[in-house]
Amino acid sequence: MNNILKSSKLQVWIYLLLIWILSLPFWLMSFIVRGSNLPDNLPLTDIGASLTPTFSALIIIACSKNWKKSLLLFQRIFDFNRIKDKNVLYFSIFLFPVLYILTYFFQMLVGFKTATPHLPSIKIFPVFLIFFVASIAEELGYGAYATEEFQKYYSSLKTAFIIGVPWALWHLNSMIQIGQTTPLILWGLCGTIAVRVVYVWLYNISNHSVFSLILCHTVANTARTFYPGSRPAYEMGNGSIGYGIIIIFALFVVFKTKGKLK
């Protein structure tokens, strides 16, 4: 294993494979362990699966015997000091709420029966905390480790797709478990890849701040849970409007930066 990991370029590819290997037991358990009090009725086993991106990074780093890098990984959780332009911080917070507002507007425009918006209840705080911890577990791996390493060898856009495609498919089990339709799953997968394009771009413009990703990821998931009518309302029309708007924004970023995501 150590000999294989001497190639830094190969390490990050093994990292993506390792996430799936470690996640597989949790996916299998999800067919046995039923019922969940998690937001959006997500499988209870997602708690364990969400930890695999960081665990995989730590395993790869440990095999390369770079102990200092392991400690530095956790220091990246609150690396907001890297952000030179504080407007990027506000962008991390408000990007997805704005995209969701646009979704709500277009849903009304096409005649979907939308719920009346209202201020979220106090339940938003524990939900935010759950998603914050989950975002740390994902972005320490996909952001601090994988995005950092892949961009040493590939363009930012290629990096976004290299990480984004398996990351999207990694969500497939959860999509099936919560009973999504095939068209909704397809829109969701495409939307998730688009989200990773946005995250790689955000990572770069924030001077490689993982905190900006964690914050954006947390707000995106929390705001979707508290979307008027909850997540099923956001995904009306098989998610074509909600995820379509995210895809359009990701395409805008690609064309605006000429594919450099910087």
mmCIF file of C-alpha atoms in Angstrom:
data_model
loop_
_atom_site.group_PDB
_atom_site.id
_atom_site.type_symbol
_atom_site.label_atom_id
_atom_site.label_comp_id
_atom_site.label_asym_id
_atom_site.label_seq_id
_atom_site.Cartn_x
_atom_site.Cartn_y
_atom_site.Cartn_z
ATOM 1 C CA MET A 1 0.000 0.000 0.000
ATOM 2 C CA ASN A 2 2.807 2.385 0.958
ATOM 3 C CA ASN A 3 4.607 1.707 -2.331
ATOM 4 C CA ILE A 4 1.452 2.450 -4.296
ATOM 5 C CA LEU A 5 0.919 5.673 -2.369
ATOM 6 C CA LYS A 6 4.384 6.963 -3.274
ATOM 7 C CA SER A 7 2.716 8.461 -6.329
ATOM 8 C CA SER A 8 0.947 11.615 -5.103
ATOM 9 C CA LYS A 9 -1.182 11.694 -8.238
ATOM 10 C CA LEU A 10 -2.351 8.139 -7.657
ATOM 11 C CA GLN A 11 -3.131 8.896 -4.008
ATOM 12 C CA VAL A 12 -6.085 11.138 -4.800
ATOM 13 C CA TRP A 13 -7.586 8.585 -7.212
ATOM 14 C CA ILE A 14 -7.272 5.910 -4.527
ATOM 15 C CA TYR A 15 -8.879 8.396 -2.144
ATOM 16 C CA LEU A 16 -12.075 8.523 -4.235
ATOM 17 C CA LEU A 17 -12.185 4.709 -4.409
ATOM 18 C CA LEU A 18 -11.625 4.426 -0.662
ATOM 19 C CA ILE A 19 -14.656 6.625 0.062
ATOM 20 C CA TRP A 20 -16.867 4.146 -1.805
ATOM 21 C CA ILE A 21 -15.284 1.129 -0.088
ATOM 22 C CA LEU A 22 -15.848 2.640 3.365
ATOM 23 C CA SER A 23 -19.371 3.806 2.465
ATOM 24 C CA LEU A 24 -20.525 0.428 1.126
ATOM 25 C CA PRO A 25 -21.288 -1.134 4.568
ATOM 26 C CA PHE A 26 -23.437 1.882 5.489
ATOM 27 C CA TRP A 27 -25.321 1.672 2.187
ATOM 28 C CA LEU A 28 -26.028 -2.026 2.768
ATOM 29 C CA MET A 29 -27.147 -1.326 6.341
ATOM 30 C CA SER A 30 -29.578 1.317 5.081
ATOM 31 C CA PHE A 31 -31.730 -1.482 3.603
ATOM 32 C CA ILE A 32 -32.018 -3.021 7.075
ATOM 33 C CA VAL A 33 -32.041 -0.005 9.409
ATOM 34 C CA ARG A 34 -35.316 1.715 8.626
ATOM 35 C CA GLY A 35 -36.807 4.896 10.065
ATOM 36 C CA SER A 36 -35.010 8.138 10.708
ATOM 37 C CA ASN A 37 -35.425 11.430 12.503
ATOM 38 C CA LEU A 38 -32.792 13.050 10.319
ATOM 39 C CA PRO A 39 -33.688 16.115 8.214
ATOM 40 C CA ASP A 40 -35.436 15.285 4.911
ATOM 41 C CA ASN A 41 -35.989 11.746 6.255
ATOM 42 C CA LEU A 42 -32.456 10.816 5.196
ATOM 43 C CA PRO A 43 -31.321 7.276 6.098
ATOM 44 C CA LEU A 44 -29.867 6.992 9.603
ATOM 45 C CA THR A 45 -26.827 5.271 8.125
ATOM 46 C CA ASP A 46 -25.977 8.490 6.278
ATOM 47 C CA ILE A 47 -24.407 9.645 9.545
ATOM 48 C CA GLY A 48 -21.659 7.068 9.131
ATOM 49 C CA ALA A 49 -21.390 7.435 5.365
ATOM 50 C CA SER A 50 -20.926 11.205 5.649
ATOM 51 C CA LEU A 51 -17.759 10.654 7.703
ATOM 52 C CA THR A 52 -16.019 8.617 5.002
ATOM 53 C CA PRO A 53 -14.566 11.527 2.966
ATOM 54 C CA THR A 54 -12.553 12.752 5.953
ATOM 55 C CA PHE A 55 -11.658 9.250 7.191
ATOM 56 C CA SER A 56 -10.460 8.342 3.706
ATOM 57 C CA ALA A 57 -8.259 11.444 3.567
ATOM 58 C CA LEU A 58 -6.779 10.620 6.977
ATOM 59 C CA ILE A 59 -6.050 7.036 5.889
ATOM 60 C CA ILE A 60 -4.277 8.189 2.723
ATOM 61 C CA ILE A 61 -2.279 10.788 4.641
ATOM 62 C CA ALA A 62 -1.415 8.255 7.377
ATOM 63 C CA CYS A 63 -0.177 5.723 4.784
ATOM 64 C CA SER A 64 2.126 8.386 3.382
ATOM 65 C CA LYS A 65 3.312 8.993 6.992
ATOM 66 C CA ASN A 66 2.663 12.726 6.777
ATOM 67 C CA TRP A 67 1.419 13.147 10.362
ATOM 68 C CA LYS A 68 1.757 16.921 10.323
ATOM 69 C CA LYS A 69 -0.599 17.079 7.349
ATOM 70 C CA SER A 70 -3.205 15.135 9.359
ATOM 71 C CA LEU A 71 -3.203 17.789 12.074
ATOM 72 C CA LEU A 72 -3.263 20.612 9.538
ATOM 73 C CA LEU A 73 -6.341 19.070 7.922
ATOM 74 C CA PHE A 74 -8.468 19.719 11.000
ATOM 75 C CA GLN A 75 -7.096 23.246 11.330
ATOM 76 C CA ARG A 76 -8.735 23.999 7.993
ATOM 77 C CA ILE A 77 -12.251 23.777 9.497
ATOM 78 C CA PHE A 78 -12.196 27.420 10.588
ATOM 79 C CA ASP A 79 -9.668 28.820 8.105
ATOM 80 C CA PHE A 80 -11.780 31.918 7.389
ATOM 81 C CA ASN A 81 -8.614 33.980 7.861
ATOM 82 C CA ARG A 82 -7.646 32.838 4.348
ATOM 83 C CA ILE A 83 -10.545 34.793 2.859
ATOM 84 C CA LYS A 84 -9.111 38.091 1.665
ATOM 85 C CA ASP A 85 -12.347 39.480 0.249
ATOM 86 C CA LYS A 86 -15.031 39.337 2.947
ATOM 87 C CA ASN A 87 -17.704 39.608 0.260
ATOM 88 C CA VAL A 88 -16.857 35.983 -0.546
ATOM 89 C CA LEU A 89 -17.983 35.089 2.976
ATOM 90 C CA TYR A 90 -21.346 36.757 2.395
ATOM 91 C CA PHE A 91 -21.544 34.970 -0.933
ATOM 92 C CA SER A 92 -21.072 31.638 0.840
ATOM 93 C CA ILE A 93 -24.034 32.434 3.067
ATOM 94 C CA PHE A 94 -26.500 33.899 0.605
ATOM 95 C CA LEU A 95 -25.801 32.084 -2.682
ATOM 96 C CA PHE A 96 -28.151 29.140 -2.231
ATOM 97 C CA PRO A 97 -30.917 31.052 -0.418
ATOM 98 C CA VAL A 98 -31.008 33.386 -3.443
ATOM 99 C CA LEU A 99 -31.090 30.420 -5.843
ATOM 100 C CA TYR A 100 -33.955 28.945 -3.793
ATOM 101 C CA ILE A 101 -35.863 32.228 -3.946
ATOM 102 C CA LEU A 102 -35.502 32.121 -7.732
ATOM 103 C CA THR A 103 -36.752 28.532 -7.675
ATOM 104 C CA TYR A 104 -39.831 29.572 -5.696
ATOM 105 C CA PHE A 105 -40.505 32.444 -8.099
ATOM 106 C CA PHE A 106 -40.311 30.229 -11.192
ATOM 107 C CA GLN A 107 -42.391 27.519 -9.564
ATOM 108 C CA MET A 108 -45.162 30.079 -9.070
ATOM 109 C CA LEU A 109 -44.631 31.373 -12.593
ATOM 110 C CA VAL A 110 -45.243 27.965 -14.173
ATOM 111 C CA GLY A 111 -48.265 27.326 -11.976
ATOM 112 C CA PHE A 112 -47.003 24.912 -9.320
ATOM 113 C CA LYS A 113 -48.993 24.919 -6.095
ATOM 114 C CA THR A 114 -46.463 26.524 -3.762
ATOM 115 C CA ALA A 115 -46.639 26.821 0.022
ATOM 116 C CA THR A 116 -46.723 30.236 1.680
ATOM 117 C CA PRO A 117 -43.250 31.289 2.882
ATOM 118 C CA HIS A 118 -42.871 31.704 6.630
ATOM 119 C CA LEU A 119 -40.108 32.220 9.150
ATOM 120 C CA PRO A 120 -38.476 28.903 10.143
ATOM 121 C CA SER A 121 -39.097 27.521 13.624
ATOM 122 C CA ILE A 122 -36.504 27.051 16.339
ATOM 123 C CA LYS A 123 -35.877 23.602 14.819
ATOM 124 C CA ILE A 124 -33.599 25.301 12.300
ATOM 125 C CA PHE A 125 -30.774 25.444 14.877
ATOM 126 C CA PRO A 126 -30.331 21.674 15.463
ATOM 127 C CA VAL A 127 -30.804 21.060 11.724
ATOM 128 C CA PHE A 128 -28.115 23.643 10.945
ATOM 129 C CA LEU A 129 -25.797 21.971 13.462
ATOM 130 C CA ILE A 130 -26.376 18.509 11.951
ATOM 131 C CA PHE A 131 -25.615 19.778 8.466
ATOM 132 C CA PHE A 132 -22.623 21.778 9.739
ATOM 133 C CA VAL A 133 -20.998 18.644 11.183
ATOM 134 C CA ALA A 134 -21.835 16.669 8.025
ATOM 135 C CA SER A 135 -20.379 19.443 5.849
ATOM 136 C CA ILE A 136 -17.160 19.413 7.864
ATOM 137 C CA ALA A 137 -16.907 15.640 7.371
ATOM 138 C CA GLU A 138 -17.423 15.993 3.621
ATOM 139 C CA GLU A 139 -15.451 19.142 2.834
ATOM 140 C CA LEU A 140 -12.336 18.308 4.850
ATOM 141 C CA GLY A 141 -12.062 15.422 2.413
ATOM 142 C CA TYR A 142 -13.486 16.735 -0.857
ATOM 143 C CA GLY A 143 -12.290 20.305 -0.317
ATOM 144 C CA ALA A 144 -9.172 20.485 1.854
ATOM 145 C CA TYR A 145 -7.731 17.232 0.530
ATOM 146 C CA ALA A 146 -9.127 16.264 -2.878
ATOM 147 C CA THR A 147 -9.674 19.697 -4.451
ATOM 148 C CA GLU A 148 -6.269 20.818 -3.218
ATOM 149 C CA GLU A 149 -4.493 17.743 -4.564
ATOM 150 C CA PHE A 150 -6.352 17.267 -7.873
ATOM 151 C CA GLN A 151 -5.736 20.885 -8.879
ATOM 152 C CA LYS A 152 -2.002 20.165 -8.772
ATOM 153 C CA TYR A 153 -2.430 17.871 -11.771
ATOM 154 C CA TYR A 154 -5.660 18.928 -13.502
ATOM 155 C CA SER A 155 -7.494 22.116 -14.372
ATOM 156 C CA SER A 156 -10.047 23.437 -11.901
ATOM 157 C CA LEU A 157 -12.939 22.467 -14.177
ATOM 158 C CA LYS A 158 -11.623 18.922 -14.631
ATOM 159 C CA THR A 159 -11.123 18.721 -10.874
ATOM 160 C CA ALA A 160 -14.746 19.732 -10.315
ATOM 161 C CA PHE A 161 -15.979 16.917 -12.568
ATOM 162 C CA ILE A 162 -13.492 14.327 -11.286
ATOM 163 C CA ILE A 163 -14.773 14.940 -7.757
ATOM 164 C CA GLY A 164 -18.332 15.914 -8.693
ATOM 165 C CA VAL A 165 -19.378 12.818 -10.646
ATOM 166 C CA PRO A 166 -18.485 10.212 -7.968
ATOM 167 C CA TRP A 167 -19.736 12.625 -5.270
ATOM 168 C CA ALA A 168 -23.101 12.838 -7.017
ATOM 169 C CA LEU A 169 -23.322 9.053 -7.452
ATOM 170 C CA TRP A 170 -22.337 8.675 -3.785
ATOM 171 C CA HIS A 171 -25.721 10.293 -2.963
ATOM 172 C CA LEU A 172 -27.593 7.749 -5.088
ATOM 173 C CA ASN A 173 -28.350 5.382 -2.215
ATOM 174 C CA SER A 174 -29.920 8.186 -0.166
ATOM 175 C CA MET A 175 -31.997 9.247 -3.163
ATOM 176 C CA ILE A 176 -33.324 5.704 -3.555
ATOM 177 C CA GLN A 177 -33.962 5.283 0.165
ATOM 178 C CA ILE A 178 -36.122 8.415 0.411
ATOM 179 C CA GLY A 179 -38.175 7.242 -2.552
ATOM 180 C CA GLN A 180 -37.178 9.643 -5.314
ATOM 181 C CA THR A 181 -38.402 9.004 -8.865
ATOM 182 C CA THR A 182 -35.976 8.223 -11.672
ATOM 183 C CA PRO A 183 -36.363 11.675 -13.345
ATOM 184 C CA LEU A 184 -35.836 13.384 -9.978
ATOM 185 C CA ILE A 185 -32.727 11.282 -9.336
ATOM 186 C CA LEU A 186 -31.304 12.239 -12.742
ATOM 187 C CA TRP A 187 -31.965 15.945 -12.142
ATOM 188 C CA GLY A 188 -30.522 15.591 -8.648
ATOM 189 C CA LEU A 189 -27.344 13.918 -9.899
ATOM 190 C CA CYS A 190 -26.777 16.623 -12.519
ATOM 191 C CA GLY A 191 -27.536 19.316 -9.953
ATOM 192 C CA THR A 192 -25.075 17.791 -7.489
ATOM 193 C CA ILE A 193 -22.287 17.791 -10.084
ATOM 194 C CA ALA A 194 -23.107 21.445 -10.787
ATOM 195 C CA VAL A 195 -22.887 22.185 -7.058
ATOM 196 C CA ARG A 196 -19.367 20.758 -6.974
ATOM 197 C CA VAL A 197 -18.401 23.024 -9.882
ATOM 198 C CA VAL A 198 -19.637 25.951 -7.777
ATOM 199 C CA TYR A 199 -17.770 24.663 -4.706
ATOM 200 C CA VAL A 200 -14.449 24.355 -6.559
ATOM 201 C CA TRP A 201 -14.934 27.892 -7.870
ATOM 202 C CA LEU A 202 -15.806 29.135 -4.363
ATOM 203 C CA TYR A 203 -12.783 27.341 -2.947
ATOM 204 C CA ASN A 204 -10.510 29.109 -5.408
ATOM 205 C CA ILE A 205 -11.932 32.616 -5.067
ATOM 206 C CA SER A 206 -11.838 32.315 -1.263
ATOM 207 C CA ASN A 207 -8.079 31.696 -1.375
ATOM 208 C CA HIS A 208 -8.620 27.985 -0.681
ATOM 209 C CA SER A 209 -10.762 28.463 2.411
ATOM 210 C CA VAL A 210 -12.454 25.209 3.434
ATOM 211 C CA PHE A 211 -14.603 27.154 5.880
ATOM 212 C CA SER A 212 -16.246 28.950 2.954
ATOM 213 C CA LEU A 213 -17.231 25.530 1.528
ATOM 214 C CA ILE A 214 -18.436 24.214 4.878
ATOM 215 C CA LEU A 215 -20.554 27.316 5.426
ATOM 216 C CA CYS A 216 -22.009 27.312 1.909
ATOM 217 C CA HIS A 217 -22.700 23.560 2.057
ATOM 218 C CA THR A 218 -24.399 23.882 5.452
ATOM 219 C CA VAL A 219 -26.595 26.797 4.435
ATOM 220 C CA ALA A 220 -27.538 25.089 1.149
ATOM 221 C CA ASN A 221 -28.746 21.927 2.898
ATOM 222 C CA THR A 222 -30.463 23.767 5.757
ATOM 223 C CA ALA A 223 -32.266 26.213 3.474
ATOM 224 C CA ARG A 224 -33.497 23.363 1.268
ATOM 225 C CA THR A 225 -34.891 21.543 4.313
ATOM 226 C CA PHE A 226 -36.793 24.690 5.351
ATOM 227 C CA TYR A 227 -37.898 25.551 1.828
ATOM 228 C CA PRO A 228 -41.634 26.507 1.834
ATOM 229 C CA GLY A 229 -43.337 23.125 1.821
ATOM 230 C CA SER A 230 -40.019 21.393 2.670
ATOM 231 C CA ARG A 231 -37.721 19.480 0.319
ATOM 232 C CA PRO A 232 -40.508 17.734 -1.666
ATOM 233 C CA ALA A 233 -41.873 21.187 -2.576
ATOM 234 C CA TYR A 234 -38.424 22.311 -3.711
ATOM 235 C CA GLU A 235 -38.221 19.231 -5.918
ATOM 236 C CA MET A 236 -41.621 19.642 -7.568
ATOM 237 C CA GLY A 237 -41.523 18.921 -11.285
ATOM 238 C CA ASN A 238 -38.889 16.249 -10.593
ATOM 239 C CA GLY A 239 -36.479 18.961 -9.463
ATOM 240 C CA SER A 240 -36.244 20.399 -12.971
ATOM 241 C CA ILE A 241 -36.626 23.996 -11.769
ATOM 242 C CA GLY A 242 -34.610 23.860 -8.547
ATOM 243 C CA TYR A 243 -31.709 21.820 -9.870
ATOM 244 C CA GLY A 244 -32.009 23.436 -13.291
ATOM 245 C CA ILE A 245 -31.334 26.866 -11.761
ATOM 246 C CA ILE A 246 -28.247 25.513 -9.978
ATOM 247 C CA ILE A 247 -27.005 24.008 -13.258
ATOM 248 C CA ILE A 248 -27.543 27.310 -15.060
ATOM 249 C CA PHE A 249 -25.594 29.168 -12.376
ATOM 250 C CA ALA A 250 -22.744 26.645 -12.601
ATOM 251 C CA LEU A 251 -22.655 27.112 -16.392
ATOM 252 C CA PHE A 252 -22.559 30.875 -15.849
ATOM 253 C CA VAL A 253 -19.532 30.440 -13.571
ATOM 254 C CA VAL A 254 -17.808 28.226 -16.154
ATOM 255 C CA PHE A 255 -18.344 30.691 -18.999
ATOM 256 C CA LYS A 256 -17.587 33.739 -16.832
ATOM 257 C CA THR A 257 -14.241 32.289 -15.749
ATOM 258 C CA LYS A 258 -13.575 30.680 -19.169
ATOM 259 C CA GLY A 259 -13.474 27.289 -17.475
ATOM 260 C CA LYS A 260 -10.747 28.289 -15.040
ATOM 261 C CA LEU A 261 -13.115 28.583 -12.014
ATOM 262 C CA LYS A 262 -10.971 31.399 -10.638
#
